[in-house]
Amino acid sequence: MNKYTGVIFDLDGVICFTDKYHYQAWKSVADRLHIPFDETVNNRLRGVSRMDSLEIILERYDGRLSGQEKEALAEEKNELYKKLLCNMSPADLSSEVKDTLDALRASGLKLAIGSSSKNTKFILKRLGLGEYFDAISDGTNITRSKPDPQVFLMAADFLGMAPENCLVVEDAEAGIAAACAGGFDSAGLGEAAACGRATYAMRTFADLKAICHA
């Protein structure tokens, strides 16, 4: 018997990995503005919205930018990122992730995505998961990014479920904080597993099968 009726997944770092494309796109923008940008700064951007990510990068910028100029920079980054995403294919979806998703769905669970990315649907399509999930809450329908719980609350609403009946799967500490704030149980991978706030600390994605059927 399933412990939950729905599972809400963060996208990047959980279903797939596009960190390298984010890094390359942001570094291109930062280099043009002569802003130091490295992996340490990039790690602070995980799970954060595009505009909030830009503000983090601009902490090291000496000049001043108008709101319009910032919007243009964010759009420049996104266009670079989308071009890089075209390199993705179903081969970028691991068999462990796909097999686990199929097993959860076969057990009767509803599956949703809760991601701050506005490119969520494009990425899912590249992975061959365009029509796979029962609901998608992403950067196109939220106004507040994690650690605010809005993206997960909307995903649960799209599924027609209460937060206490859904499990959130995350790889970032900000995502676990968002799950806690929204009243969700959570399962963490990587940084999210080590932060000490997740309901379950996972070693592998496949651990979800045991967690959901506990």
GROMACS .gro file of C-alpha atoms in nm:
model
  214
    1MET     CA    1   0.000   0.000   0.000
    2ASN     CA    2   0.130   0.345  -0.091
    3LYS     CA    3   0.213   0.583   0.193
    4TYR     CA    4   0.137   0.881  -0.034
    5THR     CA    5  -0.106   0.945  -0.319
    6GLY     CA    6   0.121   1.183  -0.511
    7VAL     CA    7   0.492   1.250  -0.564
    8ILE     CA    8   0.621   1.593  -0.670
    9PHE     CA    9   0.968   1.604  -0.825
   10ASP     CA   10   1.208   1.890  -0.866
   11LEU     CA   11   1.348   1.868  -1.219
   12ASP     CA   12   1.713   1.966  -1.237
   13GLY     CA   13   1.935   1.746  -1.023
   14VAL     CA   14   1.654   1.498  -0.962
   15ILE     CA   15   1.500   1.386  -1.293
   16CYS     CA   16   1.792   1.511  -1.503
   17PHE     CA   17   2.109   1.718  -1.482
   18THR     CA   18   2.143   2.048  -1.670
   19ASP     CA   19   2.386   2.214  -1.426
   20LYS     CA   20   2.662   2.226  -1.686
   21TYR     CA   21   2.437   2.414  -1.929
   22HIS     CA   22   2.330   2.666  -1.664
   23TYR     CA   23   2.693   2.715  -1.571
   24GLN     CA   24   2.808   2.772  -1.929
   25ALA     CA   25   2.526   3.018  -2.002
   26TRP     CA   26   2.568   3.221  -1.682
   27LYS     CA   27   2.948   3.223  -1.721
   28SER     CA   28   2.912   3.366  -2.073
   29VAL     CA   29   2.701   3.652  -1.936
   30ALA     CA   30   2.931   3.709  -1.636
   31ASP     CA   31   3.245   3.706  -1.851
   32ARG     CA   32   3.098   3.971  -2.080
   33LEU     CA   33   3.038   4.193  -1.777
   34HIS     CA   34   3.382   4.106  -1.632
   35ILE     CA   35   3.221   3.954  -1.321
   36PRO     CA   36   3.409   3.671  -1.146
   37PHE     CA   37   3.205   3.352  -1.178
   38ASP     CA   38   3.300   3.006  -1.061
   39GLU     CA   39   3.150   2.682  -0.926
   40THR     CA   40   3.113   2.832  -0.577
   41VAL     CA   41   2.884   3.105  -0.708
   42ASN     CA   42   2.709   2.860  -0.940
   43ASN     CA   43   2.622   2.631  -0.646
   44ARG     CA   44   2.428   2.918  -0.487
   45LEU     CA   45   2.202   2.930  -0.794
   46ARG     CA   46   2.065   2.576  -0.759
   47GLY     CA   47   1.687   2.578  -0.726
   48VAL     CA   48   1.677   2.958  -0.753
   49SER     CA   49   1.476   3.154  -1.013
   50ARG     CA   50   1.646   3.318  -1.310
   51MET     CA   51   1.612   3.677  -1.183
   52ASP     CA   52   1.721   3.583  -0.830
   53SER     CA   53   2.020   3.398  -0.980
   54LEU     CA   54   2.115   3.711  -1.173
   55GLU     CA   55   2.102   3.919  -0.853
   56ILE     CA   56   2.344   3.672  -0.687
   57ILE     CA   57   2.585   3.704  -0.980
   58LEU     CA   58   2.557   4.085  -0.977
   59GLU     CA   59   2.676   4.096  -0.615
   60ARG     CA   60   3.027   4.108  -0.763
   61TYR     CA   61   2.941   4.370  -1.027
   62ASP     CA   62   3.084   4.721  -0.982
   63GLY     CA   63   2.837   4.907  -1.203
   64ARG     CA   64   2.465   4.980  -1.181
   65LEU     CA   65   2.197   4.826  -1.401
   66SER     CA   66   1.837   4.926  -1.460
   67GLY     CA   67   1.552   4.678  -1.425
   68GLN     CA   68   1.525   4.671  -1.803
   69GLU     CA   69   1.895   4.592  -1.842
   70LYS     CA   70   1.864   4.310  -1.589
   71GLU     CA   71   1.568   4.165  -1.778
   72ALA     CA   72   1.775   4.174  -2.097
   73LEU     CA   73   2.065   3.993  -1.929
   74ALA     CA   74   1.833   3.724  -1.792
   75GLU     CA   75   1.685   3.676  -2.137
   76GLU     CA   76   2.035   3.660  -2.291
   77LYS     CA   77   2.128   3.385  -2.046
   78ASN     CA   78   1.809   3.194  -2.118
   79GLU     CA   79   1.860   3.202  -2.495
   80LEU     CA   80   2.214   3.066  -2.449
   81TYR     CA   81   2.082   2.801  -2.210
   82LYS     CA   82   1.805   2.690  -2.448
   83LYS     CA   83   2.053   2.649  -2.731
   84LEU     CA   84   2.264   2.426  -2.508
   85LEU     CA   85   1.954   2.229  -2.400
   86CYS     CA   86   1.903   2.125  -2.760
   87ASN     CA   87   2.193   1.884  -2.699
   88MET     CA   88   1.970   1.688  -2.459
   89SER     CA   89   1.789   1.370  -2.566
   90PRO     CA   90   1.614   1.069  -2.409
   91ALA     CA   91   1.966   0.928  -2.360
   92ASP     CA   92   2.008   1.186  -2.081
   93LEU     CA   93   1.732   1.018  -1.880
   94SER     CA   94   1.889   0.743  -1.670
   95SER     CA   95   1.734   0.397  -1.672
   96GLU     CA   96   1.720   0.411  -1.289
   97VAL     CA   97   1.506   0.725  -1.297
   98LYS     CA   98   1.277   0.600  -1.574
   99ASP     CA   99   1.232   0.255  -1.417
  100THR     CA  100   1.154   0.410  -1.078
  101LEU     CA  101   0.903   0.655  -1.226
  102ASP     CA  102   0.733   0.371  -1.411
  103ALA     CA  103   0.717   0.160  -1.092
  104LEU     CA  104   0.566   0.448  -0.891
  105ARG     CA  105   0.309   0.515  -1.158
  106ALA     CA  106   0.223   0.143  -1.187
  107SER     CA  107   0.153   0.137  -0.812
  108GLY     CA  108  -0.117   0.401  -0.860
  109LEU     CA  109   0.070   0.715  -0.760
  110LYS     CA  110   0.012   1.044  -0.940
  111LEU     CA  111   0.336   1.213  -1.044
  112ALA     CA  112   0.404   1.587  -1.079
  113ILE     CA  113   0.690   1.827  -1.143
  114GLY     CA  114   0.758   2.124  -0.913
  115SER     CA  115   1.039   2.330  -1.065
  116SER     CA  116   1.129   2.700  -1.071
  117SER     CA  117   1.251   2.664  -1.430
  118LYS     CA  118   1.052   2.828  -1.709
  119ASN     CA  119   1.210   2.574  -1.944
  120THR     CA  120   1.058   2.272  -1.766
  121LYS     CA  121   0.826   2.162  -2.047
  122PHE     CA  122   1.099   2.203  -2.309
  123ILE     CA  123   1.343   1.992  -2.104
  124LEU     CA  124   1.084   1.720  -2.043
  125LYS     CA  125   1.013   1.706  -2.415
  126ARG     CA  126   1.385   1.669  -2.493
  127LEU     CA  127   1.401   1.380  -2.242
  128GLY     CA  128   1.101   1.206  -2.400
  129LEU     CA  129   0.879   1.285  -2.099
  130GLY     CA  130   0.668   1.555  -2.261
  131GLU     CA  131   0.332   1.398  -2.172
  132TYR     CA  132   0.446   1.175  -1.888
  133PHE     CA  133   0.357   1.368  -1.572
  134ASP     CA  134   0.006   1.419  -1.436
  135ALA     CA  135   0.076   1.782  -1.348
  136ILE     CA  136   0.348   2.042  -1.399
  137SER     CA  137   0.405   2.346  -1.179
  138ASP     CA  138   0.699   2.555  -1.298
  139GLY     CA  139   0.841   2.902  -1.345
  140THR     CA  140   0.560   2.996  -1.583
  141ASN     CA  141   0.290   2.977  -1.315
  142ILE     CA  142   0.463   3.092  -0.994
  143THR     CA  143   0.560   3.435  -0.861
  144ARG     CA  144   0.787   3.322  -0.577
  145SER     CA  145   1.079   3.080  -0.600
  146LYS     CA  146   1.206   2.828  -0.344
  147PRO     CA  147   1.241   2.830  -0.043
  148ASP     CA  148   0.886   2.965  -0.078
  149PRO     CA  149   0.654   2.660  -0.107
  150GLN     CA  150   0.438   2.808  -0.384
  151VAL     CA  151   0.561   2.580  -0.664
  152PHE     CA  152   0.488   2.266  -0.461
  153LEU     CA  153   0.154   2.391  -0.328
  154MET     CA  154   0.043   2.460  -0.684
  155ALA     CA  155   0.162   2.118  -0.800
  156ALA     CA  156  -0.042   1.952  -0.524
  157ASP     CA  157  -0.341   2.168  -0.619
  158PHE     CA  158  -0.305   2.064  -0.985
  159LEU     CA  159  -0.309   1.701  -0.868
  160GLY     CA  160  -0.615   1.773  -0.653
  161MET     CA  161  -0.431   1.660  -0.339
  162ALA     CA  162  -0.347   1.800   0.004
  163PRO     CA  163   0.023   1.857   0.087
  164GLU     CA  164   0.019   1.590   0.359
  165ASN     CA  165  -0.067   1.329   0.093
  166CYS     CA  166   0.226   1.422  -0.133
  167LEU     CA  167   0.598   1.352  -0.113
  168VAL     CA  168   0.840   1.614  -0.250
  169VAL     CA  169   1.168   1.489  -0.404
  170GLU     CA  170   1.452   1.743  -0.402
  171ASP     CA  171   1.829   1.777  -0.438
  172ALA     CA  172   1.866   2.132  -0.302
  173GLU     CA  173   1.840   2.254   0.057
  174ALA     CA  174   1.617   2.543  -0.059
  175GLY     CA  175   1.378   2.285  -0.202
  176ILE     CA  176   1.361   2.093   0.126
  177ALA     CA  177   1.295   2.421   0.309
  178ALA     CA  178   1.011   2.489   0.062
  179ALA     CA  179   0.863   2.143   0.122
  180CYS     CA  180   0.876   2.193   0.500
  181ALA     CA  181   0.713   2.536   0.469
  182GLY     CA  182   0.432   2.387   0.261
  183GLY     CA  183   0.357   2.100   0.496
  184PHE     CA  184   0.501   1.827   0.273
  185ASP     CA  185   0.711   1.525   0.362
  186SER     CA  186   1.031   1.528   0.159
  187ALA     CA  187   1.294   1.294   0.019
  188GLY     CA  188   1.638   1.439  -0.040
  189LEU     CA  189   1.924   1.352  -0.272
  190GLY     CA  190   2.279   1.485  -0.240
  191GLU     CA  191   2.287   1.822  -0.065
  192ALA     CA  192   1.919   1.784   0.027
  193ALA     CA  193   1.988   1.448   0.192
  194ALA     CA  194   2.277   1.592   0.393
  195CYS     CA  195   2.100   1.907   0.517
  196GLY     CA  196   1.923   1.723   0.798
  197ARG     CA  197   1.574   1.863   0.723
  198ALA     CA  198   1.444   1.604   0.474
  199THR     CA  199   1.197   1.344   0.600
  200TYR     CA  200   1.398   1.080   0.413
  201ALA     CA  201   1.765   1.092   0.310
  202MET     CA  202   1.813   0.895  -0.012
  203ARG     CA  203   2.130   0.743  -0.146
  204THR     CA  204   1.983   0.665  -0.488
  205PHE     CA  205   1.671   0.766  -0.681
  206ALA     CA  206   1.548   0.406  -0.666
  207ASP     CA  207   1.511   0.440  -0.286
  208LEU     CA  208   1.179   0.610  -0.364
  209LYS     CA  209   1.011   0.274  -0.429
  210ALA     CA  210   1.067   0.163  -0.069
  211ILE     CA  211   0.984   0.506   0.075
  212CYS     CA  212   0.651   0.535  -0.105
  213HIS     CA  213   0.544   0.181  -0.017
  214ALA     CA  214   0.648   0.198   0.350
   0.00000   0.00000   0.00000
